[in-house]
Tab-separated table of N, CA and C and ligand atoms in Angstrom:
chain	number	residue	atom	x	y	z
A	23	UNK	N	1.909	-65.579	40.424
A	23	UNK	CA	1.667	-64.453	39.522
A	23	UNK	C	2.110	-64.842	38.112
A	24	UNK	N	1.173	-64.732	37.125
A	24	UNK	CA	1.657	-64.922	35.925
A	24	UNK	C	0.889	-63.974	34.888
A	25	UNK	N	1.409	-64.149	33.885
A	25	UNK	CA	1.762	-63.085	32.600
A	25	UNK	C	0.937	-63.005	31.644
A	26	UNK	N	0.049	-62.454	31.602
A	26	UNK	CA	-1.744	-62.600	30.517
A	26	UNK	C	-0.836	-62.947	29.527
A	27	UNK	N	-1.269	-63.935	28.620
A	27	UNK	CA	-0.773	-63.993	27.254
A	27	UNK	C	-1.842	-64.137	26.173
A	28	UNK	N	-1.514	-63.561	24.790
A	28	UNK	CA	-2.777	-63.456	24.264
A	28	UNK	C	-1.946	-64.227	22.549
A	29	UNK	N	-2.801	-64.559	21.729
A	29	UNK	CA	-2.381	-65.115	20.611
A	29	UNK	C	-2.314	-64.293	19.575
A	30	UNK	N	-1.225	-64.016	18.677
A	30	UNK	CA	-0.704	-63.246	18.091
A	30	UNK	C	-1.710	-63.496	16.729
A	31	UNK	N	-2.582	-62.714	16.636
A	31	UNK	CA	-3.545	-62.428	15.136
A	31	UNK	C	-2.947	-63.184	14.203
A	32	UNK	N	-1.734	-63.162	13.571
A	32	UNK	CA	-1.084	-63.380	12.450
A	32	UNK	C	-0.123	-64.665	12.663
A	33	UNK	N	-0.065	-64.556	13.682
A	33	UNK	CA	1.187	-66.323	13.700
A	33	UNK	C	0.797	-67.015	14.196
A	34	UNK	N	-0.023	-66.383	15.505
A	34	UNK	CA	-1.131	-67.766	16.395
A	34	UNK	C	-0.099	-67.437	17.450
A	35	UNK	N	0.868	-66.950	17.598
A	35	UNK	CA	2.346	-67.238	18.759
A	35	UNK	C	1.706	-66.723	19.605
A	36	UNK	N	1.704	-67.395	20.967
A	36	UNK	CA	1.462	-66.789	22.356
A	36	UNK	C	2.380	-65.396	22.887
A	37	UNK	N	1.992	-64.620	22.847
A	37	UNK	CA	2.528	-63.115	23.232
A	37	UNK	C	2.420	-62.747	25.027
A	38	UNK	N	3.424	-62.319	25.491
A	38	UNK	CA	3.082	-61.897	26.812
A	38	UNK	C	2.482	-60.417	26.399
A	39	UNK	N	1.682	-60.298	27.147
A	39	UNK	CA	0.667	-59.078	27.492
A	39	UNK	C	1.334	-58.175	28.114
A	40	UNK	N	2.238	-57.704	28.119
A	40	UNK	CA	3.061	-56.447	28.689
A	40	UNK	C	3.530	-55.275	28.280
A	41	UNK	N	3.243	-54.191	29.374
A	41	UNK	CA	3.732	-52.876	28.439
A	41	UNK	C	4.534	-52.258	27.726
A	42	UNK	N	5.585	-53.093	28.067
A	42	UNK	CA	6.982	-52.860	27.179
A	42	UNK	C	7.140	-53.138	25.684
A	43	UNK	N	5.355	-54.425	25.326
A	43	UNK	CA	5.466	-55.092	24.690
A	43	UNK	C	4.538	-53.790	23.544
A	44	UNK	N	5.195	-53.436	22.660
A	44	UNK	CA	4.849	-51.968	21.999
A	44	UNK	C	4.108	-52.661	20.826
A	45	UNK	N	3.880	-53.953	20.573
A	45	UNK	CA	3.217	-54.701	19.103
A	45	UNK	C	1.900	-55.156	19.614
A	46	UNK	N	1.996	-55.505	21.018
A	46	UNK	CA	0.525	-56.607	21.023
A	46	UNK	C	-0.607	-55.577	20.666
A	47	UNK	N	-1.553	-56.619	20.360
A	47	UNK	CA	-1.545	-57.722	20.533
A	47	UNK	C	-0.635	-59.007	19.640
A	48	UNK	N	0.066	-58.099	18.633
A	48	UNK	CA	1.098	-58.586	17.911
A	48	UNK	C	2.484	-59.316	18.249
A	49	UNK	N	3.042	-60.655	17.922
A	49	UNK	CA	4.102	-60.807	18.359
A	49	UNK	C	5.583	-60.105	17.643
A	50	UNK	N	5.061	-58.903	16.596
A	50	UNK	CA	6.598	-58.359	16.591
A	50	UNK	C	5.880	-57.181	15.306
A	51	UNK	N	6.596	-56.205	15.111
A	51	UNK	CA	6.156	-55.227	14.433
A	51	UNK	C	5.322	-55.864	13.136
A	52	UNK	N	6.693	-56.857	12.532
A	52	UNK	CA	6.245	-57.504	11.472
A	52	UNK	C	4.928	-57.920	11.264
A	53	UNK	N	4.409	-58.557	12.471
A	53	UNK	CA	3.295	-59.435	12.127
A	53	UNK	C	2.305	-58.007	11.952
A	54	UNK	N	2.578	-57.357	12.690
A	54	UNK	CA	1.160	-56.079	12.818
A	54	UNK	C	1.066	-55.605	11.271
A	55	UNK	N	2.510	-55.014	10.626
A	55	UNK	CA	2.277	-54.925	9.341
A	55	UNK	C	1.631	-56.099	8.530
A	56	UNK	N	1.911	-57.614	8.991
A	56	UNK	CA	1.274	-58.453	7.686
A	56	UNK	C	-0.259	-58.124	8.162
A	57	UNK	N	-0.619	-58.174	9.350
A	57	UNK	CA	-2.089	-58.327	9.559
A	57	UNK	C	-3.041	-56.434	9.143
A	58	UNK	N	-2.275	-55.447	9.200
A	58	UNK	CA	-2.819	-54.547	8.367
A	58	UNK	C	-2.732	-54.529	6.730
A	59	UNK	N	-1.821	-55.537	6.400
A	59	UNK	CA	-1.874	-56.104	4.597
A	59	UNK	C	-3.247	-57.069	4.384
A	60	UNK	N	-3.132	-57.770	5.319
A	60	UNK	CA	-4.775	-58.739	5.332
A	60	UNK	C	-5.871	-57.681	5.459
A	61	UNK	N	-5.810	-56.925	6.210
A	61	UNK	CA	-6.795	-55.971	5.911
A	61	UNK	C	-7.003	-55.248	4.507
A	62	UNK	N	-6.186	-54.675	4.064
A	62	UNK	CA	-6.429	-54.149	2.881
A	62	UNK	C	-6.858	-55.127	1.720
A	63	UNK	N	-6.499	-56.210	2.141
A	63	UNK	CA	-6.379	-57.404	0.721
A	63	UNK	C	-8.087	-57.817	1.228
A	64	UNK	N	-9.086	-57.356	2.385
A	64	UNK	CA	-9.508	-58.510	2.505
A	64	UNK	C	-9.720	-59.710	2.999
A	65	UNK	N	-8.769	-59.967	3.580
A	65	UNK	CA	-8.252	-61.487	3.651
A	65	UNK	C	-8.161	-61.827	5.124
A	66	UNK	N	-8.922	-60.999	5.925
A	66	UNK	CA	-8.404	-60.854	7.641
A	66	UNK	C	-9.715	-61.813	7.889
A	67	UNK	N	-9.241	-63.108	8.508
A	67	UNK	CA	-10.011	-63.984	8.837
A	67	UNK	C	-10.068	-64.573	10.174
A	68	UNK	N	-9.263	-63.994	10.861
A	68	UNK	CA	-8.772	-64.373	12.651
A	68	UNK	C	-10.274	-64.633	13.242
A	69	UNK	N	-10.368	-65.318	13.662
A	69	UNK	CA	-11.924	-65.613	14.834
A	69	UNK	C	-11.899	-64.409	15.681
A	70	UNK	N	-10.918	-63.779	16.368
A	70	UNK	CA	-10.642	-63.230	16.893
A	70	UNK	C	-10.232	-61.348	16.944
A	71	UNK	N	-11.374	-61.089	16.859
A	71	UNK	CA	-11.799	-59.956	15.986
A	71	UNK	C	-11.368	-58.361	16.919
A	72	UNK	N	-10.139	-58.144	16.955
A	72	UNK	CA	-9.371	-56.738	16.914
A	72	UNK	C	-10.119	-56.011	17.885
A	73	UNK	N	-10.090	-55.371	18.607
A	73	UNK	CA	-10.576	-54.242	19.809
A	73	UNK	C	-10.981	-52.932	18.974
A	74	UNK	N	-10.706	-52.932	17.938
A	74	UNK	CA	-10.763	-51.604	17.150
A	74	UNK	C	-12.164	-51.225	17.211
A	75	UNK	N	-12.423	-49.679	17.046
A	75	UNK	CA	-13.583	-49.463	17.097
A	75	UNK	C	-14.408	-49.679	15.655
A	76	UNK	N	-15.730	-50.400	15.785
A	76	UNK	CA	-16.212	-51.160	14.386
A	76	UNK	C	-17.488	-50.785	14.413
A	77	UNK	N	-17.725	-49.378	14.872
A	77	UNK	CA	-18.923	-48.473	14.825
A	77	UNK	C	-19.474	-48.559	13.971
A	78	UNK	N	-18.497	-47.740	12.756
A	78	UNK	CA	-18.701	-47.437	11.458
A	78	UNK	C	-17.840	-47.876	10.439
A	79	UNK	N	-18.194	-47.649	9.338
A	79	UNK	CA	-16.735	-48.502	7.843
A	79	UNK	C	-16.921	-47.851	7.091
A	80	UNK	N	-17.460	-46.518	6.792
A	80	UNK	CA	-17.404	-45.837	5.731
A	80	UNK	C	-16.074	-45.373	5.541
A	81	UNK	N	-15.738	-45.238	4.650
A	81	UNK	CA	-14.797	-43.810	4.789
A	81	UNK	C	-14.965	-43.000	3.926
A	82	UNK	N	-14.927	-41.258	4.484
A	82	UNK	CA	-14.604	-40.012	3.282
A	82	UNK	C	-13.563	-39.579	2.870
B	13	ZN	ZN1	3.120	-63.004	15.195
């Protein structure tokens, strides 16, 4: 038995996939804040493109 691990958007760090784990797919609050700063700047370039829903991009 082993431990899904997924790569942390912002550091590349291998993250265990667990529920306790309150950041992932992030490896620590921090990174989630830098990678919502890449968003605003622009600058979010991960291959690996966020679960978020990407329906729509307008905003009112
Ligand atoms: Zn990280």
């Amino acid at each position: 038995m082993s431990t899904p691990t997924v790569a942390c958007p912002t550091c590349g760090q291998a993250v265990a996939w667990l529920p306790e784990n309150r950041y992932r797919p992030f490896c620590s609050e921090r990174c989630k804040l830098i990678d919502l700063g890449e968003w605003a700047q622009e600058r979010y370039t991960v291959p690996a493109a966020p679960v978020w829903d990407d329906g729509k991009t307008e905003q009112n």
